[in-house]
Amino acid sequence: MNNFNRSKFVEFGLRFYILLSFGFVFAPIAASFVFSFNSDRFPSIPLGSFSTEWYQAVATDPLVWDGLRNTLFVGFIVSVVSTILGFGAAYTDFRYRFFGKSVYMALALLPPTIPVVIMGLAMLAYLSRINLSGQSISVIISHIVICSPFAMAITRLRLSQMDPDLEAAAWNLGASEWAAMRYVIVPFALPAIFGALFITMAVSFDEFAISWFVSGLNETLPVKVLGFLQGQVSPRINAIGTFVFVTSMTLVIIAQILLTRQMRDTNIVAKD
Amino acid sequence: MRKRITLYSLTFSLPLLLWQLVFFVFPLAFLVALSFWTVKNFRMEPAFDTINWVTMYGRSVFWQSYGLTLALAAGASVLTSILAFPCSFAIAFKLTPKMRQLAIFMMVIPFFTSYLVRVYSWQIFLSDNGIINGLLGLTGLEPIGMLNTVFATMIGYLTLCFPLVVLLQLFSLMFIDRTLIEAAHNLRCGRLRTVFEVVIPSARVGLVVAALFAFILSFGDFVSPVYLGGGDPTTLSILITDTTKSGQQWPRAAVIALTMIGTLLAVAFAAISFAYKGRGK
């Protein structure tokens, strides 16, 4: 590299801009955290005193617990089913070529790009037509539609790191297709499968718009938050929000650690 | 590659196909049928009547919302792309591989972290007695009304789109052939000129796709315009939620939704053909 076009000032400026960007992205998360421990009813500076009263108010609210129970119940089923569906689709794309594959892939990947209000309306109208609206199952069904593409993408990336000959080698050594799946493909894809479980749970955990349309009385926690927002300004939302942030950040961080580690492992194997 | 259709192959391929057919394609197709139904005495009846289309398209309010939503989404898309570019550029070219990985790691987190609560938190900053006005007050300046303005709505759209746009731009910038940039420098091409004449054209597809996603996300979002923009004037997504939740006017909401899908398809198609224009030569 020559030193033409280099200036300390620009180098510093660009790095500072990265910091600024992260500041913007994480500011609301940080603010929610700080003000959830603030005693003042209306958030402003200077801060009031340290207080956990908003957490106590939230913890003693049975509605919040109902919402949380629903969210966890929905999230658990959604993550398991989406991961299974997504894995199947990723494996199909990895191994087979067939007529209409591009349509299949579009169905497997497009749903998250449809605006959630439209999905919400379509699901509400359709599910109430077949008597499945207003229940937890309605939320589960809709969330699987938008979550399985994430599971599919994550698993597909992992499978693309695998040598396709490995599976063929297993067949040649006498393994049936099922045995090759059980002993070669699944173990190889395992980190991605767990990553997909966590990511899809995070997506379901944070989704509020479709849930708001279809859930009826079985509201999930984010829908409760939406209800709160329409009602009043209350620091309790900061307490719930901090809880929501911590939960989904934990899920996403675990998933990412799983996925980056798998990449490093593969690279080491490849170098040997 | 074996081409036979076996129980084994169907076990893995069929579940997702069936699920997305029954719970993704059918609901969207039903939306089309629903837009021709009629509502009598607050009950929906299957019919084939263009009344909903005629009514909605005959309202000036609808077209005002349409224009506003289009303008907001286009604005958000351009603004996010411009503000995100220096960030993704710096991450791609000015960081060590390790720091770059950390930056990507950190940008993925907010993408999956409750957008709704993040928008609520912006109220803490922007409200009349919020943090920003508190800081202004300390310096003796007059408070500024920021909540319920287009500015606040844009902050919300940025919150929604910024991490994803940075990631998408970054992935295209990372794959630029660096010898091209060095060649430009060796030929004494200035810094900014290199960015505009080498970097941006090389990364065009990724940059356009990123802008397209920003457009799609903000076009369909109803949280920022409601909780930061104050819900007035109305965007199409607000119109859908209002029409759906108040009374049984689902067929009219379906008309709005289908119009939005049509618009998104047209924009996506235009953007993709622009992105690939002149490539493959």
Coordinates of N, CA and C in Angstrom, one line a residue, chain A residues 41-146:
Chain A
R41 N -41.4 9.3 37.7 CA -42.5 8.8 36.9 C -42.3 9.1 35.4
F42 N -41.8 10.4 35.1 CA -41.6 10.8 33.8 C -40.1 10.8 33.5
P43 N -39.7 10.1 32.5 CA -38.2 10.0 32.3 C -37.6 11.3 31.8
S44 N -36.7 11.9 32.5 CA -35.9 13.0 32.1 C -34.6 13.1 32.8
I45 N -33.8 14.1 32.4 CA -32.6 14.3 33.2 C -32.7 15.6 33.9
P46 N -32.1 15.8 35.1 CA -31.2 14.9 35.8 C -32.1 13.7 36.3
L47 N -31.4 12.5 36.5 CA -32.0 11.3 37.0 C -32.5 11.5 38.4
G48 N -33.6 10.8 38.7 CA -34.0 10.7 40.1 C -33.1 9.7 40.8
S49 N -33.7 9.1 41.8 CA -32.9 8.1 42.6 C -33.0 6.7 42.1
F50 N -32.1 5.8 42.5 CA -32.2 4.4 42.1 C -33.4 3.7 42.7
S51 N -34.1 3.0 41.9 CA -35.3 2.4 42.4 C -35.7 1.1 41.6
T52 N -36.2 0.1 42.3 CA -36.6 -1.1 41.6 C -38.1 -1.2 41.6
E53 N -38.8 -0.1 41.9 CA -40.2 -0.2 42.1 C -41.0 -0.6 40.8
W54 N -40.4 -0.2 39.6 CA -41.1 -0.5 38.4 C -41.0 -2.0 38.1
Y55 N -39.8 -2.6 38.5 CA -39.7 -4.0 38.3 C -40.7 -4.7 39.3
Q56 N -40.8 -4.2 40.5 CA -41.8 -4.8 41.4 C -43.2 -4.7 40.9
A57 N -43.5 -3.5 40.3 CA -44.9 -3.3 39.8 C -45.1 -4.3 38.7
V58 N -44.1 -4.6 37.8 CA -44.3 -5.5 36.7 C -44.4 -6.9 37.2
A59 N -43.5 -7.3 38.2 CA -43.5 -8.6 38.7 C -44.8 -9.0 39.4
T60 N -45.5 -8.0 39.9 CA -46.7 -8.4 40.6 C -48.0 -8.2 39.7
D61 N -47.7 -7.9 38.4 CA -48.9 -7.8 37.5 C -49.2 -9.1 36.9
P62 N -50.3 -9.7 37.2 CA -50.7 -11.0 36.6 C -50.8 -11.0 35.1
L63 N -51.2 -9.8 34.6 CA -51.3 -9.7 33.1 C -50.0 -9.9 32.4
V64 N -48.9 -9.4 33.0 CA -47.6 -9.5 32.5 C -47.2 -11.0 32.5
W65 N -47.5 -11.6 33.6 CA -47.1 -13.1 33.7 C -47.9 -13.9 32.7
D66 N -49.2 -13.6 32.5 CA -49.9 -14.3 31.4 C -49.3 -14.1 30.1
G67 N -48.9 -12.8 29.8 CA -48.3 -12.5 28.5 C -47.0 -13.3 28.3
L68 N -46.2 -13.3 29.4 CA -44.9 -14.0 29.4 C -45.1 -15.5 29.1
R69 N -46.0 -16.1 29.8 CA -46.3 -17.5 29.7 C -46.6 -17.8 28.2
N70 N -47.6 -17.0 27.7 CA -48.0 -17.2 26.3 C -46.8 -17.1 25.3
T71 N -46.0 -16.0 25.6 CA -44.8 -15.8 24.7 C -43.9 -17.0 24.7
L72 N -43.6 -17.5 25.9 CA -42.6 -18.6 26.0 C -43.2 -19.8 25.4
F73 N -44.5 -20.1 25.6 CA -45.1 -21.3 25.1 C -45.1 -21.2 23.5
V74 N -45.5 -20.0 23.0 CA -45.5 -19.8 21.6 C -44.1 -20.0 21.0
G75 N -43.2 -19.2 21.7 CA -41.8 -19.2 21.2 C -41.2 -20.6 21.1
F76 N -41.4 -21.4 22.1 CA -40.8 -22.7 22.2 C -41.3 -23.6 21.0
I77 N -42.6 -23.6 20.8 CA -43.2 -24.5 19.7 C -42.7 -23.9 18.4
V78 N -42.8 -22.6 18.2 CA -42.4 -22.0 17.0 C -41.0 -22.3 16.6
S79 N -40.1 -22.2 17.6 CA -38.7 -22.4 17.3 C -38.4 -23.9 16.9
V80 N -39.1 -24.8 17.6 CA -38.8 -26.2 17.3 C -39.4 -26.6 15.9
V81 N -40.7 -26.2 15.6 CA -41.3 -26.5 14.3 C -40.5 -25.8 13.2
S82 N -40.2 -24.5 13.3 CA -39.6 -23.7 12.2 C -38.2 -24.3 11.9
T83 N -37.5 -24.7 13.0 CA -36.2 -25.3 12.8 C -36.3 -26.6 12.0
I84 N -37.3 -27.4 12.3 CA -37.4 -28.7 11.6 C -37.8 -28.4 10.1
L85 N -38.8 -27.5 9.9 CA -39.2 -27.2 8.5 C -38.0 -26.6 7.8
G86 N -37.3 -25.6 8.4 CA -36.2 -25.0 7.8 C -35.0 -25.9 7.5
F87 N -34.8 -26.8 8.4 CA -33.7 -27.8 8.1 C -34.1 -28.7 6.9
G88 N -35.3 -29.1 6.8 CA -35.8 -29.9 5.7 C -35.6 -29.2 4.4
A89 N -36.0 -27.9 4.4 CA -35.9 -27.1 3.1 C -34.4 -26.9 2.8
A90 N -33.6 -26.6 3.8 CA -32.2 -26.4 3.5 C -31.5 -27.6 2.9
Y91 N -31.9 -28.8 3.5 CA -31.3 -30.1 3.0 C -31.8 -30.3 1.6
T92 N -33.1 -30.0 1.3 CA -33.6 -30.2 0.0 C -32.9 -29.4 -1.0
D93 N -32.6 -28.1 -0.7 CA -31.9 -27.2 -1.6 C -30.4 -27.7 -1.8
F94 N -29.9 -28.2 -0.7 CA -28.5 -28.7 -0.7 C -28.3 -29.9 -1.6
R95 N -29.3 -30.8 -1.6 CA -29.1 -32.1 -2.2 C -29.8 -32.3 -3.6
Y96 N -31.0 -31.7 -3.7 CA -31.8 -32.0 -4.9 C -31.8 -30.9 -5.9
R97 N -32.0 -31.3 -7.2 CA -32.4 -30.3 -8.2 C -33.7 -30.8 -8.8
F98 N -34.6 -30.0 -8.9 CA -35.9 -30.5 -9.5 C -36.6 -29.3 -10.2
F99 N -37.7 -29.7 -10.9 CA -38.5 -28.7 -11.6 C -39.2 -27.8 -10.6
G100 N -39.1 -26.5 -10.8 CA -39.9 -25.6 -10.0 C -39.1 -25.3 -8.7
K101 N -37.8 -25.6 -8.7 CA -37.0 -25.3 -7.5 C -37.0 -23.8 -7.1
S102 N -37.0 -22.9 -8.1 CA -37.0 -21.5 -7.7 C -38.2 -21.1 -7.0
V103 N -39.4 -21.7 -7.4 CA -40.6 -21.4 -6.7 C -40.5 -21.9 -5.3
Y104 N -40.0 -23.1 -5.2 CA -39.9 -23.7 -3.8 C -39.0 -22.8 -3.0
M105 N -37.9 -22.3 -3.5 CA -37.0 -21.5 -2.7 C -37.7 -20.1 -2.4
A106 N -38.4 -19.6 -3.3 CA -39.2 -18.3 -3.1 C -40.1 -18.5 -1.9
L107 N -40.8 -19.6 -1.9 CA -41.7 -19.9 -0.7 C -41.0 -20.1 0.6
A108 N -39.8 -20.6 0.4 CA -39.0 -20.9 1.6 C -38.3 -19.6 2.2
L109 N -38.2 -18.6 1.4 CA -37.4 -17.4 1.8 C -38.2 -16.1 1.9
L110 N -39.3 -16.0 1.1 CA -39.9 -14.7 1.0 C -40.7 -14.2 2.2
P111 N -41.4 -15.1 3.0 CA -42.3 -14.5 4.0 C -41.8 -13.4 4.8
P112 N -40.6 -13.3 5.3 CA -40.2 -12.2 6.1 C -40.2 -10.8 5.4
T113 N -40.2 -10.9 4.0 CA -40.1 -9.6 3.3 C -41.5 -9.0 3.1
I114 N -42.6 -9.7 3.4 CA -43.9 -9.2 3.3 C -44.2 -8.3 4.5
P115 N -44.6 -7.1 4.4 CA -44.8 -6.2 5.6 C -45.7 -6.9 6.6
V116 N -45.4 -6.7 7.8 CA -46.1 -7.5 8.9 C -47.6 -7.1 9.0
V117 N -47.9 -5.8 8.7 CA -49.4 -5.4 8.7 C -50.1 -6.3 7.7
I118 N -49.5 -6.5 6.5 CA -50.2 -7.2 5.5 C -50.4 -8.7 5.9
M119 N -49.3 -9.3 6.4 CA -49.3 -10.6 6.9 C -50.4 -10.7 8.0
G120 N -50.4 -9.8 8.9 CA -51.3 -9.8 10.0 C -52.7 -9.8 9.5
L121 N -53.1 -8.9 8.6 CA -54.4 -8.9 8.0 C -54.8 -10.2 7.3
A122 N -53.9 -10.6 6.4 CA -54.1 -11.8 5.7 C -54.3 -13.0 6.6
M123 N -53.5 -13.2 7.6 CA -53.6 -14.3 8.6 C -54.9 -14.2 9.3
L124 N -55.2 -13.0 9.8 CA -56.5 -12.8 10.6 C -57.7 -13.2 9.7
A125 N -57.8 -12.7 8.5 CA -58.9 -13.0 7.6 C -59.0 -14.5 7.3
Y126 N -57.8 -15.1 7.0 CA -57.8 -16.5 6.6 C -58.1 -17.4 7.8
L127 N -57.4 -17.1 8.9 CA -57.5 -18.0 10.0 C -58.9 -17.9 10.7
S128 N -59.5 -16.8 10.6 CA -60.9 -16.7 11.2 C -61.9 -17.4 10.3
R129 N -61.5 -17.5 9.0 CA -62.4 -18.2 8.0 C -62.3 -19.7 8.4
I130 N -61.2 -20.2 8.8 CA -61.1 -21.7 9.1 C -61.1 -21.9 10.6
N131 N -61.7 -20.9 11.3 CA -61.9 -21.0 12.8 C -60.7 -21.2 13.6
L132 N -59.6 -20.6 13.2 CA -58.4 -20.8 14.0 C -57.8 -19.4 14.5
S133 N -58.7 -18.4 14.5 CA -58.1 -17.1 14.9 C -58.5 -16.9 16.4
G134 N -57.7 -15.9 17.0 CA -58.0 -15.6 18.4 C -57.5 -16.6 19.4
Q135 N -56.6 -17.4 19.0 CA -56.0 -18.4 19.9 C -54.5 -18.4 19.9
S136 N -53.9 -19.0 20.8 CA -52.4 -19.1 20.8 C -52.0 -19.8 19.5
I137 N -52.7 -20.8 19.1 CA -52.4 -21.6 17.9 C -52.3 -20.6 16.6
S138 N -53.1 -19.6 16.6 CA -53.1 -18.7 15.5 C -51.7 -18.0 15.4
V139 N -51.2 -17.5 16.6 CA -49.9 -16.9 16.7 C -48.8 -17.9 16.2
I140 N -48.9 -19.1 16.8 CA -47.9 -20.1 16.5 C -47.8 -20.3 15.0
I141 N -49.0 -20.5 14.3 CA -49.0 -20.8 12.9 C -48.4 -19.7 12.1
S142 N -48.8 -18.4 12.4 CA -48.2 -17.3 11.7 C -46.7 -17.1 11.9
H143 N -46.3 -17.3 13.2 CA -44.9 -17.1 13.5 C -44.0 -18.2 12.7
I144 N -44.5 -19.4 12.6 CA -43.8 -20.4 11.9 C -43.6 -20.0 10.4
V145 N -44.6 -19.4 9.9 CA -44.4 -18.9 8.5 C -43.3 -17.9 8.3
I146 N -43.1 -17.0 9.3 CA -42.1 -16.0 9.1 C -40.7 -16.4 9.7

